[in-house]
Structure formats: C-alpha cells, structure tokens
PDB file of C-alpha atoms in Angstrom:
ATOM      1  CA  UNK A 153       0.293   9.146  21.364  1.00  0.00           C
ATOM      2  CA  UNK A 154       3.140   9.739  18.829  1.00  0.00           C
ATOM      3  CA  UNK A 155       3.619  13.669  18.310  1.00  0.00           C
ATOM      4  CA  UNK A 156       3.028  15.990  15.133  1.00  0.00           C
ATOM      5  CA  UNK A 157       4.677  19.501  15.813  1.00  0.00           C
ATOM      6  CA  UNK A 158       2.624  22.671  13.656  1.00  0.00           C
ATOM      7  CA  UNK A 159       5.546  23.415  11.479  1.00  0.00           C
ATOM      8  CA  UNK A 160       6.396  19.838  10.172  1.00  0.00           C
ATOM      9  CA  UNK A 161       2.060  19.170   9.684  1.00  0.00           C
ATOM     10  CA  UNK A 162       3.320  22.322   7.893  1.00  0.00           C
ATOM     11  CA  UNK A 163       5.426  21.674   5.855  1.00  0.00           C
ATOM     12  CA  UNK A 164       4.109  18.096   4.350  1.00  0.00           C
ATOM     13  CA  UNK A 165       0.814  19.806   3.504  1.00  0.00           C
ATOM     14  CA  UNK A 166       2.705  22.531   1.630  1.00  0.00           C
ATOM     15  CA  UNK A 167       4.560  20.030  -0.286  1.00  0.00           C
ATOM     16  CA  UNK A 168       1.555  18.159  -0.826  1.00  0.00           C
ATOM     17  CA  UNK A 169       0.025  21.198  -2.962  1.00  0.00           C
ATOM     18  CA  UNK A 170       2.106  19.146  -6.305  1.00  0.00           C
ATOM     19  CA  UNK A 171       0.455  15.984  -5.791  1.00  0.00           C
ATOM     20  CA  UNK A 172      -2.198  13.955  -7.684  1.00  0.00           C
ATOM     21  CA  UNK A 173      -3.612  10.934  -5.773  1.00  0.00           C
ATOM     22  CA  UNK A 174      -5.535   8.741  -7.725  1.00  0.00           C
ATOM     23  CA  UNK A 175      -8.560   7.298  -6.376  1.00  0.00           C
ATOM     24  CA  UNK A 176     -10.530   3.945  -7.709  1.00  0.00           C
ATOM     25  CA  UNK A 177     -13.933   2.906  -6.309  1.00  0.00           C
ATOM     26  CA  UNK A 178     -17.368   3.350  -5.687  1.00  0.00           C
ATOM     27  CA  UNK A 179     -18.778   6.920  -6.580  1.00  0.00           C
ATOM     28  CA  UNK A 180     -21.678   7.934  -4.852  1.00  0.00           C
ATOM     29  CA  UNK A 181     -24.340  11.292  -4.207  1.00  0.00           C
ATOM     30  CA  UNK A 182     -25.296  11.885  -1.179  1.00  0.00           C
ATOM     31  CA  UNK A 183     -28.201  13.826  -0.807  1.00  0.00           C
ATOM     32  CA  UNK A 184     -29.398  15.854   2.558  1.00  0.00           C
ATOM     33  CA  UNK A 185     -32.983  17.025   2.915  1.00  0.00           C
ATOM     34  CA  UNK A 186     -32.459  19.326   6.220  1.00  0.00           C
ATOM     35  CA  UNK A 187     -36.255  20.314   8.135  1.00  0.00           C
ATOM     36  CA  UNK A 188     -37.540  20.334  11.407  1.00  0.00           C
ATOM     37  CA  UNK A 189     -40.133  17.793  12.896  1.00  0.00           C
ATOM     38  CA  UNK A 190     -43.380  19.245  15.241  1.00  0.00           C
ATOM     39  CA  UNK A 191     -45.363  16.591  15.640  1.00  0.00           C
ATOM     40  CA  UNK A 192     -46.026  13.009  15.109  1.00  0.00           C
ATOM     41  CA  UNK A 193     -48.144  11.400  11.742  1.00  0.00           C
ATOM     42  CA  UNK A 194     -51.481  10.139  12.157  1.00  0.00           C
ATOM     43  CA  UNK A 195     -50.793   7.863   9.870  1.00  0.00           C
ATOM     44  CA  UNK A 196     -47.910   5.534  11.852  1.00  0.00           C
ATOM     45  CA  UNK A 197     -45.873   6.657  14.702  1.00  0.00           C
ATOM     46  CA  UNK A 198     -42.939   8.323  12.494  1.00  0.00           C
ATOM     47  CA  UNK A 199     -42.130  12.356  12.753  1.00  0.00           C
ATOM     48  CA  UNK A 200     -43.532  14.023  10.009  1.00  0.00           C
ATOM     49  CA  UNK A 201     -40.672  16.062   8.874  1.00  0.00           C
ATOM     50  CA  UNK A 202     -41.131  20.129   7.435  1.00  0.00           C
ATOM     51  CA  UNK A 203     -38.711  20.599   4.978  1.00  0.00           C
ATOM     52  CA  UNK A 204     -36.909  23.989   4.263  1.00  0.00           C
ATOM     53  CA  UNK A 205     -33.822  23.042   2.585  1.00  0.00           C
ATOM     54  CA  UNK A 206     -32.205  20.618  -0.162  1.00  0.00           C
ATOM     55  CA  UNK A 207     -27.954  19.522  -0.709  1.00  0.00           C
ATOM     56  CA  UNK A 208     -26.097  17.887  -3.024  1.00  0.00           C
ATOM     57  CA  UNK A 209     -22.545  16.616  -2.105  1.00  0.00           C
ATOM     58  CA  UNK A 210     -20.516  14.346  -3.762  1.00  0.00           C
ATOM     59  CA  UNK A 211     -20.221  10.172  -1.630  1.00  0.00           C
ATOM     60  CA  UNK A 212     -17.752   7.636  -1.418  1.00  0.00           C
ATOM     61  CA  UNK A 213     -15.500   8.267  -3.901  1.00  0.00           C
ATOM     62  CA  UNK A 214     -15.769  11.560  -5.480  1.00  0.00           C
ATOM     63  CA  UNK A 215     -15.737  12.544  -1.485  1.00  0.00           C
ATOM     64  CA  UNK A 216     -12.488  10.985  -1.214  1.00  0.00           C
ATOM     65  CA  UNK A 217     -11.223  13.439  -4.003  1.00  0.00           C
ATOM     66  CA  UNK A 218     -13.619  16.424  -2.858  1.00  0.00           C
ATOM     67  CA  UNK A 219     -11.483  16.101   0.458  1.00  0.00           C
ATOM     68  CA  UNK A 220      -7.611  15.372  -1.846  1.00  0.00           C
ATOM     69  CA  UNK A 221      -8.457  18.896  -3.048  1.00  0.00           C
ATOM     70  CA  UNK A 222     -10.093  20.578   0.138  1.00  0.00           C
ATOM     71  CA  UNK A 223      -6.486  19.891   1.609  1.00  0.00           C
ATOM     72  CA  UNK A 224      -4.648  21.473  -1.490  1.00  0.00           C
ATOM     73  CA  UNK A 225      -3.601  18.517  -3.458  1.00  0.00           C
ATOM     74  CA  UNK A 226      -5.066  17.382  -6.478  1.00  0.00           C
ATOM     75  CA  UNK A 227      -6.676  14.165  -8.269  1.00  0.00           C
ATOM     76  CA  UNK A 228      -8.634  11.364 -10.400  1.00  0.00           C
ATOM     77  CA  UNK A 229     -11.144   9.746  -9.634  1.00  0.00           C
ATOM     78  CA  UNK A 230     -12.744   6.072 -11.411  1.00  0.00           C
ATOM     79  CA  UNK A 231     -15.625   5.383 -11.205  1.00  0.00           C
ATOM     80  CA  UNK A 232     -19.226   4.121 -12.608  1.00  0.00           C
ATOM     81  CA  UNK A 233     -22.544   6.240 -13.053  1.00  0.00           C
ATOM     82  CA  UNK A 234     -25.719   5.294 -14.149  1.00  0.00           C
ATOM     83  CA  UNK A 235     -27.157   6.825 -17.790  1.00  0.00           C
ATOM     84  CA  UNK A 236     -29.244   9.302 -15.493  1.00  0.00           C
ATOM     85  CA  UNK A 237     -29.773  13.184 -13.883  1.00  0.00           C
ATOM     86  CA  UNK A 238     -27.916  11.867 -11.023  1.00  0.00           C
ATOM     87  CA  UNK A 239     -24.759  11.822 -12.949  1.00  0.00           C
ATOM     88  CA  UNK A 240     -24.904  14.917 -13.984  1.00  0.00           C
ATOM     89  CA  UNK A 241     -24.893  16.009 -10.429  1.00  0.00           C
ATOM     90  CA  UNK A 242     -21.770  14.081 -10.099  1.00  0.00           C
ATOM     91  CA  UNK A 243     -20.304  15.452 -13.274  1.00  0.00           C
ATOM     92  CA  UNK A 244     -21.459  19.104 -12.203  1.00  0.00           C
ATOM     93  CA  UNK A 245     -20.285  18.584  -8.100  1.00  0.00           C
ATOM     94  CA  UNK A 246     -16.729  16.832  -9.118  1.00  0.00           C
ATOM     95  CA  UNK A 247     -16.072  20.152 -11.251  1.00  0.00           C
ATOM     96  CA  UNK A 248     -16.895  22.355  -8.679  1.00  0.00           C
ATOM     97  CA  UNK A 249     -16.123  20.412  -5.555  1.00  0.00           C
ATOM     98  CA  UNK A 250     -13.330  18.096  -6.953  1.00  0.00           C
ATOM     99  CA  UNK A 251     -11.867  20.225  -9.138  1.00  0.00           C
ATOM    100  CA  UNK A 252     -11.724  18.129 -12.068  1.00  0.00           C
ATOM    101  CA  UNK A 253     -11.708  19.765 -15.010  1.00  0.00           C
ATOM    102  CA  UNK A 254     -12.466  16.346 -17.005  1.00  0.00           C
ATOM    103  CA  UNK A 255     -14.496  13.464 -16.331  1.00  0.00           C
ATOM    104  CA  UNK A 256     -13.684  11.021 -19.214  1.00  0.00           C
ATOM    105  CA  UNK A 257     -12.840   8.766 -16.361  1.00  0.00           C
ATOM    106  CA  UNK A 258     -15.943   8.305 -15.311  1.00  0.00           C
ATOM    107  CA  UNK A 259     -17.461   4.802 -16.589  1.00  0.00           C
ATOM    108  CA  UNK A 260     -21.443   5.161 -17.656  1.00  0.00           C
ATOM    109  CA  UNK A 261     -23.372   2.276 -17.252  1.00  0.00           C
ATOM    110  CA  UNK A 262     -26.956   1.859 -18.966  1.00  0.00           C
ATOM    111  CA  UNK A 263     -27.670  -1.078 -17.363  1.00  0.00           C
ATOM    112  CA  UNK A 264     -27.471   0.410 -13.556  1.00  0.00           C
ATOM    113  CA  UNK A 265     -28.289   3.604 -11.641  1.00  0.00           C
ATOM    114  CA  UNK A 266     -25.825   6.160 -10.569  1.00  0.00           C
ATOM    115  CA  UNK A 267     -25.469   5.437  -6.022  1.00  0.00           C
ATOM    116  CA  UNK A 268     -27.817   7.749  -4.247  1.00  0.00           C
ATOM    117  CA  UNK A 269     -28.247   7.980  -0.477  1.00  0.00           C
ATOM    118  CA  UNK A 270     -30.808  10.289   0.984  1.00  0.00           C
ATOM    119  CA  UNK A 271     -30.579  11.403   4.551  1.00  0.00           C
ATOM    120  CA  UNK A 272     -32.991  12.982   6.338  1.00  0.00           C
ATOM    121  CA  UNK A 273     -32.193  15.745   8.952  1.00  0.00           C
ATOM    122  CA  UNK A 274     -34.309  17.235  11.009  1.00  0.00           C
ATOM    123  CA  UNK A 275     -32.991  19.256  14.523  1.00  0.00           C
ATOM    124  CA  UNK A 276     -29.494  17.997  13.419  1.00  0.00           C
ATOM    125  CA  UNK A 277     -30.316  14.439  13.641  1.00  0.00           C
ATOM    126  CA  UNK A 278     -31.377  11.700  10.645  1.00  0.00           C
ATOM    127  CA  UNK A 279     -34.169  10.791  11.327  1.00  0.00           C
ATOM    128  CA  UNK A 280     -33.893   8.135   7.788  1.00  0.00           C
ATOM    129  CA  UNK A 281     -31.865   7.517   5.314  1.00  0.00           C
ATOM    130  CA  UNK A 282     -33.247   5.981   1.721  1.00  0.00           C
ATOM    131  CA  UNK A 283     -30.443   4.290  -1.181  1.00  0.00           C
ATOM    132  CA  UNK A 284     -30.761   3.509  -4.363  1.00  0.00           C
ATOM    133  CA  UNK A 285     -28.291   1.639  -5.742  1.00  0.00           C
ATOM    134  CA  UNK A 286     -27.849  -1.673  -7.451  1.00  0.00           C
ATOM    135  CA  UNK A 287     -24.809  -3.688  -5.940  1.00  0.00           C
ATOM    136  CA  UNK A 288     -24.593  -6.558  -8.117  1.00  0.00           C
ATOM    137  CA  UNK A 289     -21.052  -6.632  -9.451  1.00  0.00           C
ATOM    138  CA  UNK A 290     -20.120  -4.531 -12.673  1.00  0.00           C
ATOM    139  CA  UNK A 291     -20.393  -6.249 -16.182  1.00  0.00           C
ATOM    140  CA  UNK A 292     -17.072  -7.498 -17.601  1.00  0.00           C
ATOM    141  CA  UNK A 293     -17.344  -4.799 -20.153  1.00  0.00           C
ATOM    142  CA  UNK A 294     -16.982  -1.837 -17.899  1.00  0.00           C
ATOM    143  CA  UNK A 295     -14.824  -3.818 -16.074  1.00  0.00           C
ATOM    144  CA  UNK A 296     -12.528  -3.516 -18.718  1.00  0.00           C
ATOM    145  CA  UNK A 297     -12.591   0.021 -19.019  1.00  0.00           C
ATOM    146  CA  UNK A 298     -12.141   0.925 -15.214  1.00  0.00           C
ATOM    147  CA  UNK A 299      -9.181  -1.117 -15.037  1.00  0.00           C
ATOM    148  CA  UNK A 300      -7.734   0.924 -18.322  1.00  0.00           C
ATOM    149  CA  UNK A 301      -8.477   4.168 -17.067  1.00  0.00           C
ATOM    150  CA  UNK A 302      -6.500   3.054 -13.801  1.00  0.00           C
ATOM    151  CA  UNK A 303      -3.739   2.154 -15.677  1.00  0.00           C
ATOM    152  CA  UNK A 304      -3.716   5.152 -17.558  1.00  0.00           C
ATOM    153  CA  UNK A 305      -4.244   6.856 -14.330  1.00  0.00           C
ATOM    154  CA  UNK A 306      -1.781   5.130 -12.624  1.00  0.00           C
ATOM    155  CA  UNK A 307       0.917   5.553 -15.820  1.00  0.00           C
ATOM    156  CA  UNK A 308       0.417   9.394 -15.415  1.00  0.00           C
ATOM    157  CA  UNK A 309       4.098  10.707 -14.485  1.00  0.00           C
ATOM    158  CA  UNK A 310       1.885  12.613 -11.839  1.00  0.00           C
ATOM    159  CA  UNK A 311       0.602  10.016  -9.848  1.00  0.00           C
ATOM    160  CA  UNK A 312       1.936   9.866  -6.651  1.00  0.00           C
ATOM    161  CA  UNK A 313      -0.597   7.505  -4.703  1.00  0.00           C
ATOM    162  CA  UNK A 314      -4.179   5.436  -5.611  1.00  0.00           C
ATOM    163  CA  UNK A 315      -6.736   4.741  -2.964  1.00  0.00           C
ATOM    164  CA  UNK A 316      -9.358   1.774  -3.316  1.00  0.00           C
ATOM    165  CA  UNK A 317     -12.390   3.203  -2.137  1.00  0.00           C
ATOM    166  CA  UNK A 318     -13.965   0.067  -1.906  1.00  0.00           C
ATOM    167  CA  UNK A 319     -17.747   0.437  -0.521  1.00  0.00           C
ATOM    168  CA  UNK A 320     -18.952  -2.929  -1.508  1.00  0.00           C
ATOM    169  CA  UNK A 321     -21.199  -1.076  -4.532  1.00  0.00           C
ATOM    170  CA  UNK A 322     -20.124  -3.687  -7.316  1.00  0.00           C
ATOM    171  CA  UNK A 323     -17.445  -1.490  -8.934  1.00  0.00           C
ATOM    172  CA  UNK A 324     -13.975  -2.882  -7.507  1.00  0.00           C
ATOM    173  CA  UNK A 325     -13.768  -6.545  -8.233  1.00  0.00           C
ATOM    174  CA  UNK A 326     -10.831  -9.643  -7.895  1.00  0.00           C
ATOM    175  CA  UNK A 327     -10.279  -9.115 -11.076  1.00  0.00           C
ATOM    176  CA  UNK A 328      -9.883  -5.064 -11.080  1.00  0.00           C
ATOM    177  CA  UNK A 329      -7.549  -5.402  -7.730  1.00  0.00           C
ATOM    178  CA  UNK A 330      -5.336  -8.235  -9.193  1.00  0.00           C
ATOM    179  CA  UNK A 331      -4.558  -6.192 -12.832  1.00  0.00           C
ATOM    180  CA  UNK A 332      -4.558  -2.831 -11.174  1.00  0.00           C
ATOM    181  CA  UNK A 333      -2.725  -3.022  -7.452  1.00  0.00           C
ATOM    182  CA  UNK A 334       0.699  -4.634  -8.656  1.00  0.00           C
ATOM    183  CA  UNK A 335       1.299  -1.806 -11.363  1.00  0.00           C
ATOM    184  CA  UNK A 336       0.277   1.419  -8.790  1.00  0.00           C
ATOM    185  CA  UNK A 337       2.584  -0.657  -5.768  1.00  0.00           C
ATOM    186  CA  UNK A 338       5.573  -0.648  -7.469  1.00  0.00           C
ATOM    187  CA  UNK A 339       5.369   2.913  -7.730  1.00  0.00           C
ATOM    188  CA  UNK A 340       3.155   4.766  -5.295  1.00  0.00           C
ATOM    189  CA  UNK A 341       1.949   4.123  -1.957  1.00  0.00           C
ATOM    190  CA  UNK A 342      -1.802   2.139  -2.603  1.00  0.00           C
ATOM    191  CA  UNK A 343      -4.190   2.884   0.650  1.00  0.00           C
ATOM    192  CA  UNK A 344      -7.116   0.748   1.051  1.00  0.00           C
ATOM    193  CA  UNK A 345     -10.333   1.178   2.459  1.00  0.00           C
ATOM    194  CA  UNK A 346     -11.579  -2.467   2.402  1.00  0.00           C
ATOM    195  CA  UNK A 347     -15.202  -4.240   2.420  1.00  0.00           C
ATOM    196  CA  UNK A 348     -15.546  -8.033   3.557  1.00  0.00           C
ATOM    197  CA  UNK A 349     -16.563  -9.363  -0.507  1.00  0.00           C
ATOM    198  CA  UNK A 350     -13.025  -8.697  -1.658  1.00  0.00           C
ATOM    199  CA  UNK A 351     -11.201  -9.416   1.341  1.00  0.00           C
ATOM    200  CA  UNK A 352      -8.116 -11.209   0.123  1.00  0.00           C
ATOM    201  CA  UNK A 353      -7.465  -9.519  -3.105  1.00  0.00           C
ATOM    202  CA  UNK A 354      -6.412  -6.441  -1.900  1.00  0.00           C
ATOM    203  CA  UNK A 355      -3.002  -7.136  -2.257  1.00  0.00           C
ATOM    204  CA  UNK A 356      -0.237  -5.956  -2.836  1.00  0.00           C
ATOM    205  CA  UNK A 357      -0.887  -2.698  -0.985  1.00  0.00           C
ATOM    206  CA  UNK A 358       0.759  -0.273   1.545  1.00  0.00           C
ATOM    207  CA  UNK A 359      -1.623   0.545   3.700  1.00  0.00           C
ATOM    208  CA  UNK A 360      -5.337  -1.066   5.068  1.00  0.00           C
ATOM    209  CA  UNK A 361      -7.829   1.021   6.568  1.00  0.00           C
ATOM    210  CA  UNK A 362     -10.651  -1.314   8.303  1.00  0.00           C
ATOM    211  CA  UNK A 363     -12.541   0.607  10.719  1.00  0.00           C
ATOM    212  CA  UNK A 364     -12.956  -1.366  14.387  1.00  0.00           C
ATOM    213  CA  UNK A 365     -16.230  -2.979  13.198  1.00  0.00           C
ATOM    214  CA  UNK A 366     -14.467  -4.601  10.357  1.00  0.00           C
ATOM    215  CA  UNK A 367     -11.483  -5.495  11.533  1.00  0.00           C
ATOM    216  CA  UNK A 368     -12.562  -7.846  14.514  1.00  0.00           C
ATOM    217  CA  UNK A 369     -15.313  -9.169  12.166  1.00  0.00           C
ATOM    218  CA  UNK A 370     -13.035 -10.350   9.405  1.00  0.00           C
ATOM    219  CA  UNK A 371     -10.156 -12.291  12.543  1.00  0.00           C
ATOM    220  CA  UNK A 372     -13.402 -13.423  14.168  1.00  0.00           C
ATOM    221  CA  UNK A 373     -12.460 -11.723  17.190  1.00  0.00           C
ATOM    222  CA  UNK A 374     -15.146  -9.966  19.549  1.00  0.00           C
ATOM    223  CA  UNK A 375     -13.484  -7.957  21.879  1.00  0.00           C
ATOM    224  CA  UNK A 376     -13.412  -3.997  21.470  1.00  0.00           C
ATOM    225  CA  UNK A 377      -9.865  -3.258  23.174  1.00  0.00           C
ATOM    226  CA  UNK A 378      -6.326  -2.272  22.435  1.00  0.00           C
ATOM    227  CA  UNK A 379      -4.857  -5.968  22.701  1.00  0.00           C
ATOM    228  CA  UNK A 380      -7.613  -7.565  20.745  1.00  0.00           C
ATOM    229  CA  UNK A 381      -7.496  -4.430  18.208  1.00  0.00           C
ATOM    230  CA  UNK A 382      -3.458  -5.035  18.458  1.00  0.00           C
ATOM    231  CA  UNK A 383      -3.927  -8.922  17.347  1.00  0.00           C
ATOM    232  CA  UNK A 384      -6.374  -8.351  14.653  1.00  0.00           C
ATOM    233  CA  UNK A 385      -4.319  -5.898  12.635  1.00  0.00           C
ATOM    234  CA  UNK A 386      -0.971  -8.087  12.964  1.00  0.00           C
ATOM    235  CA  UNK A 387      -3.361 -10.886  11.857  1.00  0.00           C
ATOM    236  CA  UNK A 388      -4.698  -8.815   8.841  1.00  0.00           C
ATOM    237  CA  UNK A 389      -1.339  -7.895   8.176  1.00  0.00           C
ATOM    238  CA  UNK A 390      -0.277 -11.086   7.890  1.00  0.00           C
ATOM    239  CA  UNK A 391      -3.063 -12.393   6.016  1.00  0.00           C
ATOM    240  CA  UNK A 392      -2.560  -9.677   3.057  1.00  0.00           C
ATOM    241  CA  UNK A 393       0.889  -8.950   2.987  1.00  0.00           C
ATOM    242  CA  UNK A 394       0.635  -5.584   3.782  1.00  0.00           C
ATOM    243  CA  UNK A 395       3.162  -3.149   4.837  1.00  0.00           C
ATOM    244  CA  UNK A 396       0.978  -1.567   6.876  1.00  0.00           C
ATOM    245  CA  UNK A 397      -2.710  -1.635   8.764  1.00  0.00           C
ATOM    246  CA  UNK A 398      -4.263   1.777   9.977  1.00  0.00           C
ATOM    247  CA  UNK A 399      -7.396   0.964  12.339  1.00  0.00           C
ATOM    248  CA  UNK A 400      -9.694   3.488  12.806  1.00  0.00           C
ATOM    249  CA  UNK A 401     -12.090   3.191  16.388  1.00  0.00           C
ATOM    250  CA  UNK A 402     -14.771   6.190  16.393  1.00  0.00           C
ATOM    251  CA  UNK A 403     -14.077   8.347  19.864  1.00  0.00           C
ATOM    252  CA  UNK A 404     -11.408   5.919  20.499  1.00  0.00           C
ATOM    253  CA  UNK A 405      -8.880   7.080  18.043  1.00  0.00           C
ATOM    254  CA  UNK A 406      -6.708   4.569  15.989  1.00  0.00           C
ATOM    255  CA  UNK A 407      -4.109   1.692  16.012  1.00  0.00           C
ATOM    256  CA  UNK A 408      -1.548   1.385  13.314  1.00  0.00           C
ATOM    257  CA  UNK A 409       0.630  -1.643  13.294  1.00  0.00           C
ATOM    258  CA  UNK A 410       3.344  -1.019  10.249  1.00  0.00           C
ATOM    259  CA  UNK A 411       5.679  -3.711  10.044  1.00  0.00           C
ATOM    260  CA  UNK A 412       6.720  -5.701  12.586  1.00  0.00           C
ATOM    261  CA  UNK A 413       6.852  -2.496  15.212  1.00  0.00           C
ATOM    262  CA  UNK A 414       4.813  -2.478  18.277  1.00  0.00           C
ATOM    263  CA  UNK A 415       1.190  -0.398  17.883  1.00  0.00           C
ATOM    264  CA  UNK A 416       0.891   2.976  17.666  1.00  0.00           C
ATOM    265  CA  UNK A 417      -2.047   4.316  19.954  1.00  0.00           C
ATOM    266  CA  UNK A 418      -3.250   7.302  18.312  1.00  0.00           C
ATOM    267  CA  UNK A 419      -6.120   8.846  20.448  1.00  0.00           C
ATOM    268  CA  UNK A 420      -8.701  10.735  18.719  1.00  0.00           C
ATOM    269  CA  UNK A 421      -8.825  14.518  18.508  1.00  0.00           C
ATOM    270  CA  UNK A 422     -11.999  15.281  18.091  1.00  0.00           C
ATOM    271  CA  UNK A 423     -13.600  17.936  20.604  1.00  0.00           C
ATOM    272  CA  UNK A 424     -17.115  17.753  19.705  1.00  0.00           C
ATOM    273  CA  UNK A 425     -18.663  14.931  17.617  1.00  0.00           C
ATOM    274  CA  UNK A 426     -21.915  16.216  15.411  1.00  0.00           C
ATOM    275  CA  UNK A 427     -22.175  13.548  12.453  1.00  0.00           C
ATOM    276  CA  UNK A 428     -19.914  10.855  11.058  1.00  0.00           C
ATOM    277  CA  UNK A 429     -21.151  10.972   7.719  1.00  0.00           C
ATOM    278  CA  UNK A 430     -17.587  10.665   5.314  1.00  0.00           C
ATOM    279  CA  UNK A 431     -15.416  10.570   8.334  1.00  0.00           C
ATOM    280  CA  UNK A 432     -13.254   7.750   7.118  1.00  0.00           C
ATOM    281  CA  UNK A 433     -13.449   9.064   3.332  1.00  0.00           C
ATOM    282  CA  UNK A 434     -11.680  12.093   5.457  1.00  0.00           C
ATOM    283  CA  UNK A 435      -8.779  10.107   7.115  1.00  0.00           C
ATOM    284  CA  UNK A 436      -7.713   7.957   3.973  1.00  0.00           C
ATOM    285  CA  UNK A 437      -7.792  10.771   1.982  1.00  0.00           C
ATOM    286  CA  UNK A 438      -5.929  13.073   4.414  1.00  0.00           C
ATOM    287  CA  UNK A 439      -3.883   9.720   4.923  1.00  0.00           C
ATOM    288  CA  UNK A 440      -3.015   9.431   0.880  1.00  0.00           C
ATOM    289  CA  UNK A 441      -1.880  12.876   0.395  1.00  0.00           C
ATOM    290  CA  UNK A 442       0.378  12.694   3.501  1.00  0.00           C
ATOM    291  CA  UNK A 443       2.391   9.863   2.237  1.00  0.00           C
ATOM    292  CA  UNK A 444       2.620  11.395  -0.964  1.00  0.00           C
ATOM    293  CA  UNK A 445       3.761  14.934   0.605  1.00  0.00           C
ATOM    294  CA  UNK A 446       6.696  12.875   2.419  1.00  0.00           C
ATOM    295  CA  UNK A 447       5.057  12.115   5.603  1.00  0.00           C
ATOM    296  CA  UNK A 448       6.029   8.690   7.739  1.00  0.00           C
ATOM    297  CA  UNK A 449       3.458   6.815   8.305  1.00  0.00           C
ATOM    298  CA  UNK A 450       2.996   7.556  11.906  1.00  0.00           C
ATOM    299  CA  UNK A 451       3.035  11.273  10.762  1.00  0.00           C
ATOM    300  CA  UNK A 452       0.354  10.538   8.616  1.00  0.00           C
ATOM    301  CA  UNK A 453      -2.162   8.914  10.960  1.00  0.00           C
ATOM    302  CA  UNK A 454      -1.136  11.915  13.141  1.00  0.00           C
ATOM    303  CA  UNK A 455      -2.045  14.176  10.542  1.00  0.00           C
ATOM    304  CA  UNK A 456      -5.328  12.046   9.633  1.00  0.00           C
ATOM    305  CA  UNK A 457      -6.677  11.859  13.408  1.00  0.00           C
ATOM    306  CA  UNK A 458      -6.501  16.078  13.233  1.00  0.00           C
ATOM    307  CA  UNK A 459      -8.660  15.631  10.082  1.00  0.00           C
ATOM    308  CA  UNK A 460     -11.121  13.585  11.342  1.00  0.00           C
ATOM    309  CA  UNK A 461     -11.952  15.223  14.478  1.00  0.00           C
ATOM    310  CA  UNK A 462     -12.567  18.528  12.609  1.00  0.00           C
ATOM    311  CA  UNK A 463     -14.550  16.519  10.620  1.00  0.00           C
ATOM    312  CA  UNK A 464     -16.839  14.448  12.922  1.00  0.00           C
ATOM    313  CA  UNK A 465     -17.754  18.125  14.329  1.00  0.00           C
ATOM    314  CA  UNK A 466     -19.583  19.235  11.235  1.00  0.00           C
ATOM    315  CA  UNK A 467     -22.928  18.261   9.509  1.00  0.00           C
ATOM    316  CA  UNK A 468     -23.458  16.198   6.516  1.00  0.00           C
ATOM    317  CA  UNK A 469     -21.044  15.284   3.892  1.00  0.00           C
ATOM    318  CA  UNK A 470     -17.615  17.013   4.849  1.00  0.00           C
ATOM    319  CA  UNK A 471     -14.280  18.546   3.894  1.00  0.00           C
ATOM    320  CA  UNK A 472     -11.543  19.633   5.848  1.00  0.00           C
ATOM    321  CA  UNK A 473      -9.013  22.695   4.834  1.00  0.00           C
ATOM    322  CA  UNK A 474      -5.194  23.072   5.758  1.00  0.00           C
ATOM    323  CA  UNK A 475      -5.546  25.851   7.493  1.00  0.00           C
ATOM    324  CA  UNK A 476      -8.799  23.576   9.722  1.00  0.00           C
ATOM    325  CA  UNK A 477      -5.776  20.967  10.163  1.00  0.00           C
ATOM    326  CA  UNK A 478      -3.388  23.483  11.146  1.00  0.00           C
ATOM    327  CA  UNK A 479      -5.519  25.228  13.776  1.00  0.00           C
ATOM    328  CA  UNK A 480      -6.071  22.444  15.003  1.00  0.00           C
ATOM    329  CA  UNK A 481      -2.244  21.526  16.160  1.00  0.00           C
ATOM    330  CA  UNK A 482      -2.926  24.872  18.625  1.00  0.00           C
TER     331      UNK A 482
END
C-alpha cells in the first residue's frame, strides 16, 4: 500500500485552500426522515416508523461541492433544478453548506422536477428510499445553457479542476461532454464519476472513478478480484484514452491505474461503516482538491481513501473536514 505522511497531507490540503473546483452534474436534494420502529403494520408486513425528526442535505453533484468546500477549497456547481420548493431548498443549502455566493449556474427547467431522494431511517438503518425525479435527457435549450455555464466556469482564471458528477438523471449528455471536456482538459485536471449511458463519451479525461460493479459491468468481467479489476482498469483506460482509472471497492479499498504503470492497491482506511451514502462524492471531491493542490495521482488516491474512511462512519449524507482527514493519519 502506498504511504502518505501526515506532513505531506497537511501541505496538500493547505495549498488547496486557494483552489477552485468546478462541478458539473446532477444536482439533487437528499431528504432524511428519522424515527424508530416498535411494531409491524396490521395492513401489510412492513414496519411502522414513528417519525422523530427530518433533515435535508445537498445531494449528487451538489454534495460533491459541499465536500469540496468542507475540505477547504471553493467551487461552483452547474446543474438543473425544477421550478419548485425543492429547488429553493437546494439554493438555500448551497449558500449555507456549499459556500456558494450566487446560484447563477443552476438552470431552472419547468419541464422536470428537482430530484429528491427521501430516505426513512429507523434505528440507524434505512427502511426504504423514495425517489422523485425525471431521468430523461435535458432538452436542447437546457443543454445549450449548461454548456455556456460550463464554458464560463472553465474560462475563469481561478478554476483549477473540473468534476463531472454523472448520476444518470439526464443532465449529462454526449453533446455536453463533447463540447466541455476538450476545453477543460487543456487547462486543468478533469475527473469523472461515470455511468453506463454516457460511458464512451467521457473523453478526454484525466481520471475516471467507477466503482467495482460499474467497472466489471462495462468490461463484461465477473470476478471481483485484484487481478480482474486491474484488467478492467486497463481495459477502461485503453477504451477511453484517459490518463488514469481509480476503481473504488468499498471495504476492499481502491485500485489505481495511472498510465502504463502497474496497478496501485490502496487498502480501506475505514474503521467502522455505518452508511455509504455519498461516499463516492467524498472520494472524487478529495481527489480533485488534492490534484488541484499539487498532489500526485497516488497521493490524491491515498488522501481520498482516508476521507472516504471517515465519511462512511457517519450516518446520512456527510462531509469531512481537513482536521478529520489529518487526524486519521494518526
């Protein structure tokens, strides 16, 4: 396993404070309903949840931004919301939790609702999740607005990295990728959290971060082993021509393939796993911030692994602070 000292991690995080990361993707609202269960419904064999409290958090691409700002960098998020109450909650949360002073890069589309994921939690376990969304691709006019917003953000002299956070909700399209990625790749690291629908359109890119299920599926492989996933990473890199591939593996850590080098295996830093909600957002946010702060690809992977190990120990959609990351090195 590659090593990263606490001193070097602190140096990277300190340099990241004056870096700005642009996030492009599916903006969501994560809604949590917390309660407990004491009986089963007489109407059907399902638990009856006594609701105690409710909370909302930024989700999807907006949660990536929240992670970026929690780590100490700054950023913008480009995405689509509806013209509804949930959109106002997203804007309010972006100002509060995402550190965004203006939401002029959020595009309102009256033909689709703001994506909401509602999770009912009882005794620290999710009972059920209900999604309100429209997954069809955005129309041509909205596509054009997204492209123009992304071009403005990339052209900003303060922009140091681009993240494409594709949750397959219709905001990321081949046209958007074909017009935005080449512009960004010429001036900054481009990191992509991919989905199957757009897979062959993720080019050019610096780093792709599929999870192990996605990596196996896209390469038609089955065995979830070190050797097979290393082969999957090589296949993905060859297929897309990207600089590097990082496959996240949950409790088994990560596999990083950079260029023609051998695969690097990063063991998980998690001590306890309570909830994996948003862990992928934390990983790609930390990777981008680290690379923008001058880290090597391997150093960024180790730092992201530490951040993910912290966030899965928290319930619900969560972020990590620089102090928590540095503390994990002890």
